[in-house]
Tab-separated table of C-alpha atoms and ligand atoms in Angstrom:
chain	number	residue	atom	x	y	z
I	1385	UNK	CA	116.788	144.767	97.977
I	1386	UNK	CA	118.329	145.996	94.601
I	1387	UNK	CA	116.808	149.073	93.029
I	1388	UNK	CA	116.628	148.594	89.383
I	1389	UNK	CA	114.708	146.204	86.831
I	1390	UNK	CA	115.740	145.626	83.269
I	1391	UNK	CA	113.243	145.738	80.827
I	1392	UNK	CA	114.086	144.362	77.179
I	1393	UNK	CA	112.159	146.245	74.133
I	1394	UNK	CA	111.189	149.088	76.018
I	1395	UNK	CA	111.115	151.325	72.976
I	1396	UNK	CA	108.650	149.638	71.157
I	1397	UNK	CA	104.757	149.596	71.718
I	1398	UNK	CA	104.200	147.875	74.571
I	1399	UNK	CA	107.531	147.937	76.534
I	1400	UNK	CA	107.607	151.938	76.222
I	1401	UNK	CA	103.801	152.035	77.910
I	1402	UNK	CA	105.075	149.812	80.206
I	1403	UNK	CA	108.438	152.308	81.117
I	1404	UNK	CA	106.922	155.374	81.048
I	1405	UNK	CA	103.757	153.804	83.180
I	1406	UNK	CA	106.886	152.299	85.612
I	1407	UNK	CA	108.400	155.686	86.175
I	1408	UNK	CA	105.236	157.286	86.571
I	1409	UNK	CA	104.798	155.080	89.999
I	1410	UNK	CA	107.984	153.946	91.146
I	1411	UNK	CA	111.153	155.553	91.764
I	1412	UNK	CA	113.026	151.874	90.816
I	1413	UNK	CA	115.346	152.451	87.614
I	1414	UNK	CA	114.782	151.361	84.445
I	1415	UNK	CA	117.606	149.882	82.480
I	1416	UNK	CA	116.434	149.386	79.049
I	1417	UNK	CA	117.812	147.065	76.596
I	1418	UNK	CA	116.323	147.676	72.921
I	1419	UNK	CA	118.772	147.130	70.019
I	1420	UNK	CA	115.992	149.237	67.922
I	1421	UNK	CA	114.772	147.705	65.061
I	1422	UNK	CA	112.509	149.076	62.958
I	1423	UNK	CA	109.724	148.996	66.009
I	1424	UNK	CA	111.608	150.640	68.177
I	1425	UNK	CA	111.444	154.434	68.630
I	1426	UNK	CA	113.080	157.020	70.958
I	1427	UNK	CA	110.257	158.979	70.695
I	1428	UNK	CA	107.956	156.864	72.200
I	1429	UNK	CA	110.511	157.616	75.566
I	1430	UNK	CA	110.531	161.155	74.618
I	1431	UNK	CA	108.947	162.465	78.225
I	1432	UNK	CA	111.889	160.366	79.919
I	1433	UNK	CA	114.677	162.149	78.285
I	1434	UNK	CA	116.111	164.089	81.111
I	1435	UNK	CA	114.961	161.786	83.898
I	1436	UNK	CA	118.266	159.626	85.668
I	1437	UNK	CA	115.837	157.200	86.668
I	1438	UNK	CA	115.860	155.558	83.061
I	1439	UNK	CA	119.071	154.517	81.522
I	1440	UNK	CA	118.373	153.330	77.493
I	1441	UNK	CA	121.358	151.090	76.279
I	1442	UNK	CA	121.051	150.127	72.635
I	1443	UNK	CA	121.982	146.963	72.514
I	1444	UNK	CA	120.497	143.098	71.512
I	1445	UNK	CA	119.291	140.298	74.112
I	1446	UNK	CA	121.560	138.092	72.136
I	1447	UNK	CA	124.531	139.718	73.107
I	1448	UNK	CA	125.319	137.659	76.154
I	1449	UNK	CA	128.920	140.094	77.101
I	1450	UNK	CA	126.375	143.348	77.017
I	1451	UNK	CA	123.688	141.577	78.888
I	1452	UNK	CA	126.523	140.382	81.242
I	1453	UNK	CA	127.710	143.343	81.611
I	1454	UNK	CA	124.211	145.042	82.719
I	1455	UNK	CA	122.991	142.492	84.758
I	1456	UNK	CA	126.483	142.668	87.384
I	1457	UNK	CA	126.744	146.919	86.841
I	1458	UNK	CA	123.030	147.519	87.675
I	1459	UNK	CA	122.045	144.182	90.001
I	1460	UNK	CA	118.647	144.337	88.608
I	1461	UNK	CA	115.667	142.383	91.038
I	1462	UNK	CA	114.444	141.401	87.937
I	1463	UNK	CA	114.288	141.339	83.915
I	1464	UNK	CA	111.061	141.711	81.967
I	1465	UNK	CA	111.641	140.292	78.826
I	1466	UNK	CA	109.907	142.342	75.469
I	1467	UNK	CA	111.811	142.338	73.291
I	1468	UNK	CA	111.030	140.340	70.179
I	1469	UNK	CA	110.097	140.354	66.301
I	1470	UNK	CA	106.011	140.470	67.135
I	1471	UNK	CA	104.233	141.363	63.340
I	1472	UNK	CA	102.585	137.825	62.138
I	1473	UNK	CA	102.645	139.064	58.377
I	1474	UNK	CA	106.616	139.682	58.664
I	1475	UNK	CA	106.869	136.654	60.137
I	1476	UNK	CA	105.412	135.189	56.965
I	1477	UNK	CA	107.562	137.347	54.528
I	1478	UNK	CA	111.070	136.670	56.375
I	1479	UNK	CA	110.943	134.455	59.764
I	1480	UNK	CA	114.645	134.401	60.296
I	1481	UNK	CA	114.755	137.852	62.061
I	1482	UNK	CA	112.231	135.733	64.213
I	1483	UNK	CA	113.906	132.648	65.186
I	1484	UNK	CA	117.128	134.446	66.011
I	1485	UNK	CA	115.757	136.789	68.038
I	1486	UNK	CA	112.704	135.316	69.846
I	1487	UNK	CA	114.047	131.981	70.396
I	1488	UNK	CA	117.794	132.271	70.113
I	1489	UNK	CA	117.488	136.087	71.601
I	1490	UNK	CA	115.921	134.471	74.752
I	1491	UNK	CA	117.893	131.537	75.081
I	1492	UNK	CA	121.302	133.947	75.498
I	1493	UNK	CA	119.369	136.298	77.564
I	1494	UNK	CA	118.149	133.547	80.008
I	1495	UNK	CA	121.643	132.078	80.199
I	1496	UNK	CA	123.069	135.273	80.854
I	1497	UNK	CA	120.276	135.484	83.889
I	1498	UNK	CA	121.082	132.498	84.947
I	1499	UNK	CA	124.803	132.793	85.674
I	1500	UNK	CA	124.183	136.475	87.240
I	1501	UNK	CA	121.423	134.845	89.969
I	1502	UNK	CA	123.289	132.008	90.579
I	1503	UNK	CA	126.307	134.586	91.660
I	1504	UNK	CA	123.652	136.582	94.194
I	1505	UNK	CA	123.141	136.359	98.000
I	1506	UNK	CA	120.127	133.578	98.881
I	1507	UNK	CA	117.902	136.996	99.612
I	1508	UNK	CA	118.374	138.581	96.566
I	1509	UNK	CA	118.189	135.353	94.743
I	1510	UNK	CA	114.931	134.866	96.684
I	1511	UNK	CA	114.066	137.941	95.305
I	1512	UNK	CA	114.679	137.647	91.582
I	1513	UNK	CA	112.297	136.741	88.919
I	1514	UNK	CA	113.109	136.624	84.627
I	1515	UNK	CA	109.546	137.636	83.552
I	1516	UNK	CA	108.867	136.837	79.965
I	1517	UNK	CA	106.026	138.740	78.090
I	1518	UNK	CA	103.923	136.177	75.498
I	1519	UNK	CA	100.812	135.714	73.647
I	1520	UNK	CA	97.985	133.910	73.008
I	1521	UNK	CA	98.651	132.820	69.587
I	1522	UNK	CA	101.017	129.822	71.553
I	1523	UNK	CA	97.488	128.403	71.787
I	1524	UNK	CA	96.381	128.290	68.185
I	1525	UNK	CA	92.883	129.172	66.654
I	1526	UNK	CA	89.513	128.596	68.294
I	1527	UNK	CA	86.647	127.364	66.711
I	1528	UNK	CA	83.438	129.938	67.077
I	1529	UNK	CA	82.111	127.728	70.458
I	1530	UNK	CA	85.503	126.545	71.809
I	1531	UNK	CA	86.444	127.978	75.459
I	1532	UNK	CA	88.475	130.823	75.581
I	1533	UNK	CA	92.182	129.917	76.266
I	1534	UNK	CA	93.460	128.618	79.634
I	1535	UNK	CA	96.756	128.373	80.849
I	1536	UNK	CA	96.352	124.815	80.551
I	1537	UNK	CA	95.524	124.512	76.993
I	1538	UNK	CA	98.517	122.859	74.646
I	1539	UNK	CA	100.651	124.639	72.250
I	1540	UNK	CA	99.383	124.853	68.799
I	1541	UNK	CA	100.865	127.690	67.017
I	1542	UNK	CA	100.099	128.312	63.405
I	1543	UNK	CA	102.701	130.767	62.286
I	1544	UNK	CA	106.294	131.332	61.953
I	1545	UNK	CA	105.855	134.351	64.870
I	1546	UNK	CA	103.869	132.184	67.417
I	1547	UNK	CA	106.156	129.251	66.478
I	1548	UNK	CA	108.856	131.119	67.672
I	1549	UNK	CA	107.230	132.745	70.714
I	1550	UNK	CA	106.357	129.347	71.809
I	1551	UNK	CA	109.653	127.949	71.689
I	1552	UNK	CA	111.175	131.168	73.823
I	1553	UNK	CA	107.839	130.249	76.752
I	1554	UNK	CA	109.176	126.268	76.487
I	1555	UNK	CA	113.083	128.208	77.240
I	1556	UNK	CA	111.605	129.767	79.668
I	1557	UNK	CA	110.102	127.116	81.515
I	1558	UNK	CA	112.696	124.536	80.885
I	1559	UNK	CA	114.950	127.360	83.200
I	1560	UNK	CA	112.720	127.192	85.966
I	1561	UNK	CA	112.340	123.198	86.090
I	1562	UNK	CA	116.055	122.688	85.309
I	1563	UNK	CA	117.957	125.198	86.931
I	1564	UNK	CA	115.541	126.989	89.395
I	1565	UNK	CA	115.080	130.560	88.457
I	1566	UNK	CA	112.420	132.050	89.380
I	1567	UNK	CA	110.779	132.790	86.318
I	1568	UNK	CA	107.034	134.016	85.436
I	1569	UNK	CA	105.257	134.199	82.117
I	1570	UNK	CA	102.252	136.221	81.038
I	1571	UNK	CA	100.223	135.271	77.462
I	1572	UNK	CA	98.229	137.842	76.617
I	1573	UNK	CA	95.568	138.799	73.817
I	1574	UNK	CA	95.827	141.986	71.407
I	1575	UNK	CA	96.913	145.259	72.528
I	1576	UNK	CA	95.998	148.549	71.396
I	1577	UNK	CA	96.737	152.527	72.474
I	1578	UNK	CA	99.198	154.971	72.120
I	1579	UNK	CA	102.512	154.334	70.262
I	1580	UNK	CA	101.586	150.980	68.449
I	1581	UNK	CA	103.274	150.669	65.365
I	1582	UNK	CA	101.106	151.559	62.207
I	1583	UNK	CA	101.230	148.170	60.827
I	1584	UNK	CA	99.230	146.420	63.064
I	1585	UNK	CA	95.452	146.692	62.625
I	1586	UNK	CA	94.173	149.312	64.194
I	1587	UNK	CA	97.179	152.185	64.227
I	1588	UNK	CA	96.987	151.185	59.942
I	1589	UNK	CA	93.489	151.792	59.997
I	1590	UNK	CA	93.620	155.349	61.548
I	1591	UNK	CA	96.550	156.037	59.459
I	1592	UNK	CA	95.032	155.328	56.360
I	1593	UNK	CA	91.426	156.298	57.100
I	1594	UNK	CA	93.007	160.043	57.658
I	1595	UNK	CA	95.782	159.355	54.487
I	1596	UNK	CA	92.559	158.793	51.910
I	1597	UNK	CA	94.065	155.423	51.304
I	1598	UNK	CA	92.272	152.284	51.559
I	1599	UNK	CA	91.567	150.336	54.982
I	1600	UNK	CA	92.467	146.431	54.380
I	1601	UNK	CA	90.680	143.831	55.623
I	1602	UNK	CA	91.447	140.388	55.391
I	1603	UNK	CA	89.597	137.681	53.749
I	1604	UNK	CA	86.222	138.028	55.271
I	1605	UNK	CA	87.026	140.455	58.109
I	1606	UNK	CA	85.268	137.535	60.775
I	1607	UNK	CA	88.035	136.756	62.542
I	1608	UNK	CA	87.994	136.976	66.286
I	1609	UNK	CA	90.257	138.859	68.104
I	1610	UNK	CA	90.182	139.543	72.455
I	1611	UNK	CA	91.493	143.362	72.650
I	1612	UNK	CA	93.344	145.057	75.728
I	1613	UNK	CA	94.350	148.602	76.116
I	1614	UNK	CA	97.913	148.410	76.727
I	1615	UNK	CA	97.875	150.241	80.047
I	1616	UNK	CA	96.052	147.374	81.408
I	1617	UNK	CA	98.288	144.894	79.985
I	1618	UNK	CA	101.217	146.925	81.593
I	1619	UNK	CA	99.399	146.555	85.029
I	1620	UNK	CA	98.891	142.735	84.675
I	1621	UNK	CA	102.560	142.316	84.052
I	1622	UNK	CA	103.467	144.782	87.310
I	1623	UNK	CA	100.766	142.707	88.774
I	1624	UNK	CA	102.316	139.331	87.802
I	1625	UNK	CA	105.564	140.886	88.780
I	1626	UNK	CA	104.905	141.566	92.016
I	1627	UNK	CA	102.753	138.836	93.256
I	1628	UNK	CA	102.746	135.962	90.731
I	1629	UNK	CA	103.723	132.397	91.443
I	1630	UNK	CA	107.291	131.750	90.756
I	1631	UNK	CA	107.254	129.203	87.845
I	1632	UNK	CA	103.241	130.168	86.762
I	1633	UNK	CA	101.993	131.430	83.252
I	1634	UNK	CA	99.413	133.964	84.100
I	1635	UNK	CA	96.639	134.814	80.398
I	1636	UNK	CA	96.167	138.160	80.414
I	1637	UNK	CA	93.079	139.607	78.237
I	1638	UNK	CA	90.336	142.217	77.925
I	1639	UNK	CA	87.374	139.800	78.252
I	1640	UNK	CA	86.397	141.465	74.808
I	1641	UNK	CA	86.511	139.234	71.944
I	1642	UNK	CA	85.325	141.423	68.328
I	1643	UNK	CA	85.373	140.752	64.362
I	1644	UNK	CA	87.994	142.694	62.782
I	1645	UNK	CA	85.341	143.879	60.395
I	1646	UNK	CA	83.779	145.138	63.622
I	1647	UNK	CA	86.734	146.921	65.116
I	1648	UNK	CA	87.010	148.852	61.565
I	1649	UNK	CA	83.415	149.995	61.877
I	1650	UNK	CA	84.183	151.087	65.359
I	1651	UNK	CA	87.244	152.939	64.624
I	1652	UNK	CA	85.874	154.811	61.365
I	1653	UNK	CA	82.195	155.688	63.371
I	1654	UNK	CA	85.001	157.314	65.628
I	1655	UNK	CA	86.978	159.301	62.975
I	1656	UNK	CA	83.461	160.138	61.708
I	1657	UNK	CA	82.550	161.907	64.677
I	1658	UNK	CA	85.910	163.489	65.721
I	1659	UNK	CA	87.248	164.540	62.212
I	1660	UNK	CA	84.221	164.043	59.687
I	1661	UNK	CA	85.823	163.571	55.766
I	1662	UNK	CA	85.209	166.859	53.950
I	1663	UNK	CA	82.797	164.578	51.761
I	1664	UNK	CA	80.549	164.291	54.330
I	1665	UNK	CA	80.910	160.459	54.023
I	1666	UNK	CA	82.242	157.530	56.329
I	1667	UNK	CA	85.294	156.528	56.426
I	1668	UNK	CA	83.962	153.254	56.177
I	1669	UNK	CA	83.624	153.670	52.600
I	1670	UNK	CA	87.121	153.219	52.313
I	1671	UNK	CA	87.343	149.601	53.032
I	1672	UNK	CA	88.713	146.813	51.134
I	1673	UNK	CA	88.583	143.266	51.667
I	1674	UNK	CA	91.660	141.849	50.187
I	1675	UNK	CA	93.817	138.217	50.347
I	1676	UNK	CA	94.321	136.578	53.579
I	1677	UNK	CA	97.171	136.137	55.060
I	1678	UNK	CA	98.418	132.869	54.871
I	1679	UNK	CA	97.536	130.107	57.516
I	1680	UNK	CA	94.958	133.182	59.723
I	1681	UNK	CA	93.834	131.983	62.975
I	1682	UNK	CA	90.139	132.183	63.133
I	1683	UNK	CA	89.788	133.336	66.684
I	1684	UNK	CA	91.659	133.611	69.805
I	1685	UNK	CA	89.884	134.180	73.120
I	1686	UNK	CA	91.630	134.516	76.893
I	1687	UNK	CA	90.128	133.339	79.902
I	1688	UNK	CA	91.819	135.576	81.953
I	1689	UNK	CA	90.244	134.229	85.847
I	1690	UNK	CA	93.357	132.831	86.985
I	1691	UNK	CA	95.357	136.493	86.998
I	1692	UNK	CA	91.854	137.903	88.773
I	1693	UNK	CA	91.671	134.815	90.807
I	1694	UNK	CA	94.909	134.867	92.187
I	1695	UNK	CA	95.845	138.097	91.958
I	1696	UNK	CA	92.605	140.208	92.144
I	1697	UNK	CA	93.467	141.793	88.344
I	1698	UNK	CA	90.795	142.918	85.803
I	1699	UNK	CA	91.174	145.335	83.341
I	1700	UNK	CA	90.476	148.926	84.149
I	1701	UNK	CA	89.499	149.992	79.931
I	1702	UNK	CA	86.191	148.729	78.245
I	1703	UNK	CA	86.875	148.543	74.312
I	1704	UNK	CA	84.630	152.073	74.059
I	1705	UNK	CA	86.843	154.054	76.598
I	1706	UNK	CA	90.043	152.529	75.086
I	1707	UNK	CA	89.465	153.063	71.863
I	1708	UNK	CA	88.077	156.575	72.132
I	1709	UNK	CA	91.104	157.023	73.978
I	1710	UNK	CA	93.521	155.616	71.292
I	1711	UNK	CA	91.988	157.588	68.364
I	1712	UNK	CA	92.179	160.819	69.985
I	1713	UNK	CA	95.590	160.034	70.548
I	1714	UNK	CA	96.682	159.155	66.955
I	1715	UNK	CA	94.729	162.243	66.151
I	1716	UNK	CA	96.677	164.063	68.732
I	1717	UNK	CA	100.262	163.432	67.653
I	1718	UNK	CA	100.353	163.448	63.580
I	1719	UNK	CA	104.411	163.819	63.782
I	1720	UNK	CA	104.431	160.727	65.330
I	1721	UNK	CA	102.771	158.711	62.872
I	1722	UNK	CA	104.494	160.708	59.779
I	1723	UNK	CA	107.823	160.155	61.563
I	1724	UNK	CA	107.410	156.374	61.969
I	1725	UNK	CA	106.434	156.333	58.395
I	1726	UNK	CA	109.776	156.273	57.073
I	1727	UNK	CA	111.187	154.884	53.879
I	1728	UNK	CA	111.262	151.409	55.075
I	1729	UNK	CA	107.471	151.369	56.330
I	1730	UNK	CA	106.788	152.173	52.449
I	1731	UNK	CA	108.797	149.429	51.206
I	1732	UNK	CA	106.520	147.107	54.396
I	1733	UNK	CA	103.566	148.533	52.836
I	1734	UNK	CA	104.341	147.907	48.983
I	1735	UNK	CA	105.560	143.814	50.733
I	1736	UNK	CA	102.850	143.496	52.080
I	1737	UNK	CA	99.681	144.846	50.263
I	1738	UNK	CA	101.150	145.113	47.114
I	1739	UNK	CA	100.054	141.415	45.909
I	1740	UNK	CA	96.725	141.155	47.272
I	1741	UNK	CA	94.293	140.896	45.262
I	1742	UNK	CA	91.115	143.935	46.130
T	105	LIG	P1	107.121	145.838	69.049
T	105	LIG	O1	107.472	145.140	67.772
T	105	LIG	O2	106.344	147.098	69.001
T	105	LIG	O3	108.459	146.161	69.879
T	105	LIG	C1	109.495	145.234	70.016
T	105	LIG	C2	110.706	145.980	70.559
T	105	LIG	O4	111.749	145.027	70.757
T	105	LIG	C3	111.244	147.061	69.624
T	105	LIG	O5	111.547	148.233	70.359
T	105	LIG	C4	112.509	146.441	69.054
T	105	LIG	O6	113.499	147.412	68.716
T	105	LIG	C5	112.944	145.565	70.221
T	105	LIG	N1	113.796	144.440	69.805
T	105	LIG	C6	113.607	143.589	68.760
T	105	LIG	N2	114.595	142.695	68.700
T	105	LIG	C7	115.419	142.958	69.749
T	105	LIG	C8	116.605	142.371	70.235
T	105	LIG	N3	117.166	141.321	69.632
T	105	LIG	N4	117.196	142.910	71.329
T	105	LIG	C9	116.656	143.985	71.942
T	105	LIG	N5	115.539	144.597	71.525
T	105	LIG	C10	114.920	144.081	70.435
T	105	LIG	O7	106.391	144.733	69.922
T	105	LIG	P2	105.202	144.911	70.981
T	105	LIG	O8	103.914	144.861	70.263
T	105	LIG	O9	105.513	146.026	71.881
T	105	LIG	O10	105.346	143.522	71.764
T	105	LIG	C11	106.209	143.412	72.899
T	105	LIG	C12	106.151	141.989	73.418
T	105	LIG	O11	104.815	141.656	73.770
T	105	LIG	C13	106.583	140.946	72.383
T	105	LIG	O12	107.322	139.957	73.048
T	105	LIG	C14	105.275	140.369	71.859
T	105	LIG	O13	105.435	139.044	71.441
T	105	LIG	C15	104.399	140.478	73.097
T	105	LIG	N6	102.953	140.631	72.858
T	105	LIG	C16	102.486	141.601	72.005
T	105	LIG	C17	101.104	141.773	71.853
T	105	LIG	C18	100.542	142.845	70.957
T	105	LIG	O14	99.321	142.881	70.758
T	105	LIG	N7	101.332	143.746	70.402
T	105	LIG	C19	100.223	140.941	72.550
T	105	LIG	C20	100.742	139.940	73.383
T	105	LIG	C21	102.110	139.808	73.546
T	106	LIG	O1	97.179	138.024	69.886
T	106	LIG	C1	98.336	138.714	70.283
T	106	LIG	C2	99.117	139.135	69.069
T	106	LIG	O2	98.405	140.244	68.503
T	106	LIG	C3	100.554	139.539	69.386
T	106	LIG	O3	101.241	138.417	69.859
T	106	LIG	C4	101.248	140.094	68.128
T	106	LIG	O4	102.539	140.552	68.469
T	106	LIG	C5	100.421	141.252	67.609
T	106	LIG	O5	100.988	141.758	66.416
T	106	LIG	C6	98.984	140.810	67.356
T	106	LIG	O6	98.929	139.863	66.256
T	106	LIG	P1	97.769	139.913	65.157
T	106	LIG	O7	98.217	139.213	63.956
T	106	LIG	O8	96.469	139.494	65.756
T	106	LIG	O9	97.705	141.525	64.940
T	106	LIG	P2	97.497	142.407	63.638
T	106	LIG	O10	97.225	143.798	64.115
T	106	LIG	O11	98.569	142.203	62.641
T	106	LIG	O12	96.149	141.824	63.028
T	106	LIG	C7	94.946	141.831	63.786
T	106	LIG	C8	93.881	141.161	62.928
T	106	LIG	O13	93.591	142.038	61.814
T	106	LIG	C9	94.337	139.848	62.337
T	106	LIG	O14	93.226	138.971	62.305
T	106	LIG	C10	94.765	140.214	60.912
T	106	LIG	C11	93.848	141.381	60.574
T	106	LIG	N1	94.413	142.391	59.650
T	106	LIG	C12	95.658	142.897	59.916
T	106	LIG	C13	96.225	143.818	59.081
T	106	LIG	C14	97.611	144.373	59.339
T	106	LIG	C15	93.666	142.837	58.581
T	106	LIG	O15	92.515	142.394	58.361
T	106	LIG	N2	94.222	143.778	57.758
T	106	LIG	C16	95.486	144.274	57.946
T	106	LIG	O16	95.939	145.096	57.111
């Protein structure tokens, strides 16, 4: 069988857990494909520097000669597909970025898949699989008693980001039922842990609780959230990967569904016992409710049985362990966040924030 997997956005948040996790079990190299954007960071693959098992090529998905290129050099067993635009509120601001590369991005990516398994003996084409990494806001917004989401609940999505994500899992599928290749997709609910980008709720709330700036909540701060610690969302992909039904979405989630008003509590009772304010106050008197973004899903909830059915997967984290685990991390590594807090994260910040109302 062939010895190396390509994994697409492996420098951002989730897809550099998800490489450094790989290489920390499995000898199989890592090609990885990230054309780094603004989310992507080297430093998140700093501990894989010297290590000839990981090969970083900076590069798009839409460049179908590159992706070419890899797929007949390195004669991956499979691709695990990342890489995409994945902030909602950018989405909002300036969806092109989106379109072209969650939906376009895919399409070339897929086609270049495509014509490379089509070329491969009937084992190792046996053994392929395109695995593309989704989310749960494909499915919409719950209402406070609706059922958590199943695989077999219908597209609804409400933004410009899930709009686009759910056109790239309708690609994807189309593939399989069309031409045959063995695809697999995995939806799954909010991550969290080490390396997530500090514009996404929680990193921005550490950030700012230990910056003395504000901590922004949206609108009422009642919207409903199901959070993961990205090390188990990494083993329900490697999960999905290796035993998942060629052609099957798999919802991956935490079983852990909390206000965002409640998560901010949770992370400044946190700070307050790890790094008190000088004060001798919370942090949580630093929070401001402000404008809502535009068109916010109310809740989203995974029913996650099918990956535990099927494949005997559960997530190893509660919310307390991974979240005590995340803040000591951000506390941990200050550079990081100060580094990944360039110019252009100001100018995201002053975008953003700048005309909501407090
Ligand atoms: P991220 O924004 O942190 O990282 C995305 C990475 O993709 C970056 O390294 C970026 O440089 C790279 N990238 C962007 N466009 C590219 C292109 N055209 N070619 C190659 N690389 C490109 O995102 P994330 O939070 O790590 O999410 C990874 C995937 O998981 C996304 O597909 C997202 O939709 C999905 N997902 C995320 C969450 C979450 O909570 N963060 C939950 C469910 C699913
Ligand atoms: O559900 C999975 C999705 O989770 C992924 O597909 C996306 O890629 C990922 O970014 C995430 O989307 P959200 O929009 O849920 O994540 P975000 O961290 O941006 O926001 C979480 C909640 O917190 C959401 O209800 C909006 C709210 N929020 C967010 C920010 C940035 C605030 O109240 N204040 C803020 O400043």
């Amino acid at each position: 069988m062939n010895k190396a997997i390509i994994v697409t956005g492996g420098a951002g948040f989730i897809g550099s857990n998800f490489v450094n996790e790989w290489l920390a079990q499995s000898d199989v190299q890592v090609i990885n494909l990230d054309c780094l954007t603004y989310a992507g960071n080297m430093e998140n693959l700093s501990a894989l520097k010297e290590d000839p098992r990981h090969v970083f090529v900076k590069g798009g998905i839409g460049d179908s000669a590159l992706v070419s290129r890899l797929l007949n050099q390195y004669q991956p067993y499979a691709v695990i597909n990342f890489a995409a635009e994945s902030h909602v509120d950018r989405s909002i601001h300036a969806p092109e970025d989106f379109i072209q590369t969650n939906i376009v991005g895919t399409f070339r990516l897929l086609e270049a898949a495509r014509i490379y398994w089509n070329g491969l003996s009937s084992e190792d084409k046996a053994n392929f699989r395109f695995l593309h990494v989704s989310t749960d806001e494909v499915y919409g917004s719950l209402k406070k008693d609706d059922p958590a989401f199943a695989e077999t609940n219908r597209y609804e999505p409400n933004s410009p980001y899930s709009a686009s994500k759910a056109a790239s899992d309708h690609l994807v599928r189309a593939y399989h039922h069309t031409y045959g290749l063995p695809v697999l997709t995995t939806n799954c609910s909010n991550n969290y842990g080490p390396y997530h980008f500090p514009e996404k709720l929680i990193p921005l709330i550490i950030a700012n609780a230990l910056a003395d700036k504000g901590l922004p909540v949206y609108g009422d701060g009642q919207q409903i959230r199901d959070w993961l610690y990205v090390a188990d969302h990494c083993s329900g992909i490697r999960c999905v990967l290796e035993a998942g039904r060629i052609g099957e979405t798999y919802n991956i989630g935490g079983w852990n569904e909390m206000a965002n008003i409640d998560i901010v509590h949770t992370v400044c009772a946190l700070l307050d016992e790890a790094r008190p304010r000088q004060d001798g106050k919370s942090y949580r008197e630093q929070i401001v409710f402000v404008t809502d973004r535009p068109g916010h899903d109310r809740r989203y909830a995974i029913d996650a049985s099918k990956i535990e059915k099927e494949l005997g997967w559960r997530p190893a984290e509660t919310f307390a362990t991974g979240i005590r685990k995340t803040v000591q991390w951000y506390l941990a590594n200050p550079e990081w966040v100060a580094n990944v807090q360039s110019g252009a994260y100001r100018d995201w910040v002053e975008t953003n924030y700048a005309g909501r109302n407090q």
